[in-house]
Amino acid sequence: MRRAIYPGSFDPVTNGHLDVIERARKLFDEVVVAVAHNDQKQPLFTLEERLELLRATIGNMDCVQIAPLDGLLVDFAVQQRATAVIRGLRAVSDFEFEFQMALMNRKLEANVETIFLMPKEEYTYLSSRIVKEIGRLGGDITKFVPPKVVEAFRRKKSQ
Ligand code: ADP
C-alpha cells in the first residue's frame, strides 16, 4: 500500500491542485490531501470551508482522502504511514522554498520522500492567491477553479 500526502492551504482548491492530485493518483495507491490551518497566510476560506470545497470536488474520487493537517507535516506523514509528500512545482520561483522545505523535512524524518510534480503548462501560472485577487476584483474565475469554488466565491461576496 503506497500512500502519499499532498499538503497545502487549498485556499481555495484550483484546477492546478486537481491536476497534481490526478498525477499523484497514478503513482500511489492512496493520496491524502492534507489541508493546513495556515493562520500565517490569513486564509479567505476557513479550514472547514476549504475542507468542504475539497470534499464537494474530489470527495467521491477513488483512492483520495481529505484531512485537516495540524502540527508537523512529517509527523502527520508517519502517523498516516505515508512514504511520500507530494508538492507541485510551477516555476523556478517555487523551487527555492520547496527545496528548503524538502530538505528540512528529510532532516526531520528521513523515511519520507518529497516528490515534485509539474502540472499541465496551462496551470503553471495558476495559484490560489491570483484566483482570490481576480475573484475579489470581480473577474471571471470559472476557467481556473471547480464550479463549487465559483459558487463559494459568489456566496462570500454577497455576505
Ligand atoms: P501552500 O500554502 O502550501 O503553498 P497551496 O495550496 O498554495 O499551499 O499549494 C499546495 C501545493 O500545490 C504546493 O506544492 C503548490 O506548489 C502546489 N500548487 C499550487 N497551485 C498549483 C498549480 N497551479 N500547479 C501545480 N502545483 C500547484
mmCIF file of C-alpha atoms and ligand atoms in Angstrom:
data_model
loop_
_atom_site.group_PDB
_atom_site.id
_atom_site.type_symbol
_atom_site.label_atom_id
_atom_site.label_comp_id
_atom_site.label_asym_id
_atom_site.label_seq_id
_atom_site.Cartn_x
_atom_site.Cartn_y
_atom_site.Cartn_z
ATOM 1 C CA MET A 1 0.000 0.000 0.000
ATOM 2 C CA ARG A 2 1.732 3.161 -1.201
ATOM 3 C CA ARG A 3 0.323 6.280 0.390
ATOM 4 C CA ALA A 4 1.298 9.891 -0.242
ATOM 5 C CA ILE A 5 0.352 13.133 1.471
ATOM 6 C CA TYR A 6 -0.424 16.188 -0.653
ATOM 7 C CA PRO A 7 -0.309 19.104 1.795
ATOM 8 C CA GLY A 8 -1.299 22.704 1.178
ATOM 9 C CA SER A 9 -3.543 25.572 2.153
ATOM 10 C CA PHE A 10 -6.026 24.948 -0.672
ATOM 11 C CA ASP A 11 -7.455 28.443 -0.144
ATOM 12 C CA PRO A 12 -9.290 27.594 -2.362
ATOM 13 C CA VAL A 13 -8.619 24.425 -4.364
ATOM 14 C CA THR A 14 -7.819 25.259 -8.012
ATOM 15 C CA ASN A 15 -7.612 23.282 -11.245
ATOM 16 C CA GLY A 16 -3.838 23.276 -10.737
ATOM 17 C CA HIS A 17 -4.228 21.369 -7.472
ATOM 18 C CA LEU A 18 -6.618 18.947 -9.185
ATOM 19 C CA ASP A 19 -4.068 18.322 -11.924
ATOM 20 C CA VAL A 20 -1.423 17.456 -9.310
ATOM 21 C CA ILE A 21 -3.858 15.153 -7.474
ATOM 22 C CA GLU A 22 -4.631 13.304 -10.733
ATOM 23 C CA ARG A 23 -0.931 12.779 -11.400
ATOM 24 C CA ALA A 24 -0.260 11.639 -7.830
ATOM 25 C CA ARG A 25 -3.128 9.160 -8.033
ATOM 26 C CA LYS A 26 -1.372 7.403 -10.901
ATOM 27 C CA LEU A 27 1.741 6.910 -8.796
ATOM 28 C CA PHE A 28 0.255 5.954 -5.426
ATOM 29 C CA ASP A 29 -2.445 3.633 -4.120
ATOM 30 C CA GLU A 30 -3.773 6.391 -1.930
ATOM 31 C CA VAL A 31 -3.354 10.165 -1.806
ATOM 32 C CA VAL A 32 -4.254 12.069 1.355
ATOM 33 C CA VAL A 33 -4.973 15.716 0.585
ATOM 34 C CA ALA A 34 -3.998 17.449 3.826
ATOM 35 C CA VAL A 35 -5.357 20.924 4.451
ATOM 36 C CA ALA A 36 -3.204 23.140 6.651
ATOM 37 C CA HIS A 37 -4.730 25.642 9.082
ATOM 38 C CA ASN A 38 -2.146 28.187 7.986
ATOM 39 C CA ASP A 39 -3.075 31.138 10.151
ATOM 40 C CA GLN A 40 0.006 32.999 8.950
ATOM 41 C CA LYS A 41 -1.468 33.308 5.471
ATOM 42 C CA GLN A 42 -4.791 34.702 6.733
ATOM 43 C CA PRO A 43 -6.920 32.474 4.550
ATOM 44 C CA LEU A 44 -10.023 33.757 2.748
ATOM 45 C CA PHE A 45 -11.864 30.491 3.388
ATOM 46 C CA THR A 46 -11.957 28.913 6.842
ATOM 47 C CA LEU A 47 -10.401 25.489 7.325
ATOM 48 C CA GLU A 48 -13.862 23.910 7.379
ATOM 49 C CA GLU A 49 -14.846 25.726 4.156
ATOM 50 C CA ARG A 50 -11.633 24.632 2.440
ATOM 51 C CA LEU A 51 -12.198 21.026 3.513
ATOM 52 C CA GLU A 52 -15.811 21.204 2.359
ATOM 53 C CA LEU A 53 -14.851 22.567 -1.078
ATOM 54 C CA LEU A 54 -12.393 19.707 -1.495
ATOM 55 C CA ARG A 55 -14.973 17.161 -0.350
ATOM 56 C CA ALA A 56 -17.523 18.583 -2.804
ATOM 57 C CA THR A 57 -14.980 18.441 -5.640
ATOM 58 C CA ILE A 58 -12.982 15.251 -5.091
ATOM 59 C CA GLY A 59 -14.793 13.580 -2.193
ATOM 60 C CA ASN A 60 -16.006 10.750 -4.431
ATOM 61 C CA MET A 61 -12.693 10.169 -6.163
ATOM 62 C CA ASP A 62 -11.248 6.692 -5.676
ATOM 63 C CA CYS A 63 -8.061 6.439 -3.630
ATOM 64 C CA VAL A 64 -8.212 10.041 -2.408
ATOM 65 C CA GLN A 65 -8.782 11.130 1.176
ATOM 66 C CA ILE A 66 -9.157 14.612 2.589
ATOM 67 C CA ALA A 67 -7.943 15.503 6.070
ATOM 68 C CA PRO A 68 -7.089 18.561 8.145
ATOM 69 C CA LEU A 69 -3.403 18.997 8.868
ATOM 70 C CA ASP A 70 -2.267 20.182 12.261
ATOM 71 C CA GLY A 71 1.274 20.103 13.534
ATOM 72 C CA LEU A 72 4.348 18.949 11.696
ATOM 73 C CA LEU A 73 3.871 17.559 8.210
ATOM 74 C CA VAL A 74 6.390 14.747 8.727
ATOM 75 C CA ASP A 75 4.643 13.667 11.939
ATOM 76 C CA PHE A 76 1.367 13.502 10.049
ATOM 77 C CA ALA A 77 3.035 11.529 7.247
ATOM 78 C CA VAL A 78 4.441 8.979 9.711
ATOM 79 C CA GLN A 79 1.124 8.741 11.535
ATOM 80 C CA GLN A 80 -0.614 8.061 8.197
ATOM 81 C CA ARG A 81 2.096 5.551 7.243
ATOM 82 C CA ALA A 82 2.791 7.580 4.109
ATOM 83 C CA THR A 83 6.087 7.199 2.297
ATOM 84 C CA ALA A 84 5.964 10.412 0.303
ATOM 85 C CA VAL A 85 4.945 14.043 0.315
ATOM 86 C CA ILE A 86 3.730 15.463 -2.983
ATOM 87 C CA ARG A 87 4.322 19.080 -3.893
ATOM 88 C CA GLY A 88 3.546 20.904 -7.113
ATOM 89 C CA LEU A 89 6.245 22.839 -8.938
ATOM 90 C CA ARG A 90 5.005 25.546 -11.253
ATOM 91 C CA ALA A 91 8.042 27.626 -11.973
ATOM 92 C CA VAL A 92 11.585 28.266 -10.848
ATOM 93 C CA SER A 93 10.141 30.737 -8.350
ATOM 94 C CA ASP A 94 8.576 27.843 -6.399
ATOM 95 C CA PHE A 95 11.852 25.984 -6.291
ATOM 96 C CA GLU A 96 13.819 27.770 -3.595
ATOM 97 C CA PHE A 97 11.155 27.488 -0.915
ATOM 98 C CA GLU A 98 10.211 23.939 -1.889
ATOM 99 C CA PHE A 99 13.855 22.838 -1.926
ATOM 100 C CA GLN A 100 14.360 24.181 1.597
ATOM 101 C CA MET A 101 11.163 22.525 2.843
ATOM 102 C CA ALA A 102 12.012 19.184 1.261
ATOM 103 C CA LEU A 103 15.500 19.082 2.741
ATOM 104 C CA MET A 104 14.299 20.204 6.161
ATOM 105 C CA ASN A 105 11.576 17.568 6.139
ATOM 106 C CA ARG A 106 14.192 14.978 5.213
ATOM 107 C CA LYS A 107 16.304 16.076 8.209
ATOM 108 C CA LEU A 108 13.264 15.724 10.453
ATOM 109 C CA GLU A 109 12.186 12.372 9.016
ATOM 110 C CA ALA A 110 14.488 10.518 6.654
ATOM 111 C CA ASN A 111 11.869 7.950 5.650
ATOM 112 C CA VAL A 112 9.515 10.394 3.989
ATOM 113 C CA GLU A 113 10.494 11.373 0.453
ATOM 114 C CA THR A 114 9.302 14.593 -1.223
ATOM 115 C CA ILE A 115 8.142 14.204 -4.808
ATOM 116 C CA PHE A 116 7.595 17.165 -7.101
ATOM 117 C CA LEU A 117 5.027 17.022 -9.843
ATOM 118 C CA MET A 118 4.648 19.531 -12.648
ATOM 119 C CA PRO A 119 1.165 20.462 -13.783
ATOM 120 C CA LYS A 120 -0.017 20.944 -17.357
ATOM 121 C CA GLU A 121 1.581 24.084 -18.795
ATOM 122 C CA GLU A 122 -1.737 25.935 -18.746
ATOM 123 C CA TYR A 123 -1.778 25.673 -14.953
ATOM 124 C CA THR A 124 1.733 26.873 -14.340
ATOM 125 C CA TYR A 125 0.546 30.452 -13.891
ATOM 126 C CA LEU A 126 -2.315 29.460 -11.620
ATOM 127 C CA SER A 127 -2.286 29.945 -7.858
ATOM 128 C CA SER A 128 -4.953 30.291 -5.170
ATOM 129 C CA ARG A 129 -3.581 33.765 -4.469
ATOM 130 C CA ILE A 130 -4.127 35.008 -8.023
ATOM 131 C CA VAL A 131 -7.586 33.421 -8.206
ATOM 132 C CA LYS A 132 -8.551 35.249 -4.999
ATOM 133 C CA GLU A 133 -7.297 38.518 -6.470
ATOM 134 C CA ILE A 134 -9.285 38.052 -9.702
ATOM 135 C CA GLY A 135 -12.356 36.997 -7.728
ATOM 136 C CA ARG A 136 -12.080 39.985 -5.411
ATOM 137 C CA LEU A 137 -11.932 42.347 -8.356
ATOM 138 C CA GLY A 138 -14.974 40.780 -9.998
ATOM 139 C CA GLY A 139 -13.157 38.856 -12.757
ATOM 140 C CA ASP A 140 -14.227 35.534 -14.238
ATOM 141 C CA ILE A 141 -12.616 32.619 -12.391
ATOM 142 C CA THR A 142 -14.635 29.801 -13.965
ATOM 143 C CA LYS A 143 -11.693 28.567 -16.052
ATOM 144 C CA PHE A 144 -9.404 28.280 -13.049
ATOM 145 C CA VAL A 145 -11.377 26.572 -10.307
ATOM 146 C CA PRO A 146 -14.036 23.862 -9.977
ATOM 147 C CA PRO A 147 -17.712 25.005 -10.071
ATOM 148 C CA LYS A 148 -18.221 24.614 -6.298
ATOM 149 C CA VAL A 149 -15.444 27.129 -5.714
ATOM 150 C CA VAL A 150 -17.064 29.629 -8.100
ATOM 151 C CA GLU A 151 -20.271 29.315 -6.067
ATOM 152 C CA ALA A 152 -18.363 29.727 -2.804
ATOM 153 C CA PHE A 153 -16.812 32.961 -4.098
ATOM 154 C CA ARG A 154 -20.272 34.282 -5.012
ATOM 155 C CA ARG A 155 -21.522 33.481 -1.524
ATOM 156 C CA LYS A 156 -18.509 35.168 0.106
ATOM 157 C CA LYS A 157 -19.021 38.312 -1.934
ATOM 158 C CA SER A 158 -22.670 38.561 -1.022
ATOM 159 C CA GLN A 159 -22.023 38.120 2.720
HETATM 160 P P1 ADP B 1 0.913 26.204 0.269
HETATM 161 O O1 ADP B 1 0.328 27.251 1.177
HETATM 162 O O2 ADP B 1 1.449 25.006 0.977
HETATM 163 O O3 ADP B 1 1.817 26.712 -0.808
HETATM 164 P P2 ADP B 1 -1.053 25.828 -1.782
HETATM 165 O O4 ADP B 1 -2.456 25.398 -1.598
HETATM 166 O O5 ADP B 1 -0.822 27.188 -2.298
HETATM 167 O O6 ADP B 1 -0.383 25.600 -0.408
HETATM 168 O O7 ADP B 1 -0.309 24.760 -2.676
HETATM 169 C C1 ADP B 1 -0.180 23.430 -2.285
HETATM 170 C C2 ADP B 1 0.772 22.753 -3.221
HETATM 171 O O8 ADP B 1 0.213 22.750 -4.522
HETATM 172 C C3 ADP B 1 2.123 23.434 -3.351
HETATM 173 O O9 ADP B 1 3.098 22.438 -3.564
HETATM 174 C C4 ADP B 1 1.974 24.282 -4.583
HETATM 175 O O10 ADP B 1 3.212 24.494 -5.205
HETATM 176 C C5 ADP B 1 1.101 23.367 -5.421
HETATM 177 N N1 ADP B 1 0.326 24.121 -6.395
HETATM 178 C C6 ADP B 1 -0.494 25.159 -6.212
HETATM 179 N N2 ADP B 1 -1.020 25.602 -7.370
HETATM 180 C C7 ADP B 1 -0.507 24.790 -8.331
HETATM 181 C C8 ADP B 1 -0.621 24.733 -9.754
HETATM 182 N N3 ADP B 1 -1.334 25.611 -10.432
HETATM 183 N N4 ADP B 1 0.058 23.781 -10.390
HETATM 184 C C9 ADP B 1 0.837 22.905 -9.711
HETATM 185 N N5 ADP B 1 1.016 22.908 -8.396
HETATM 186 C C10 ADP B 1 0.350 23.845 -7.707
#
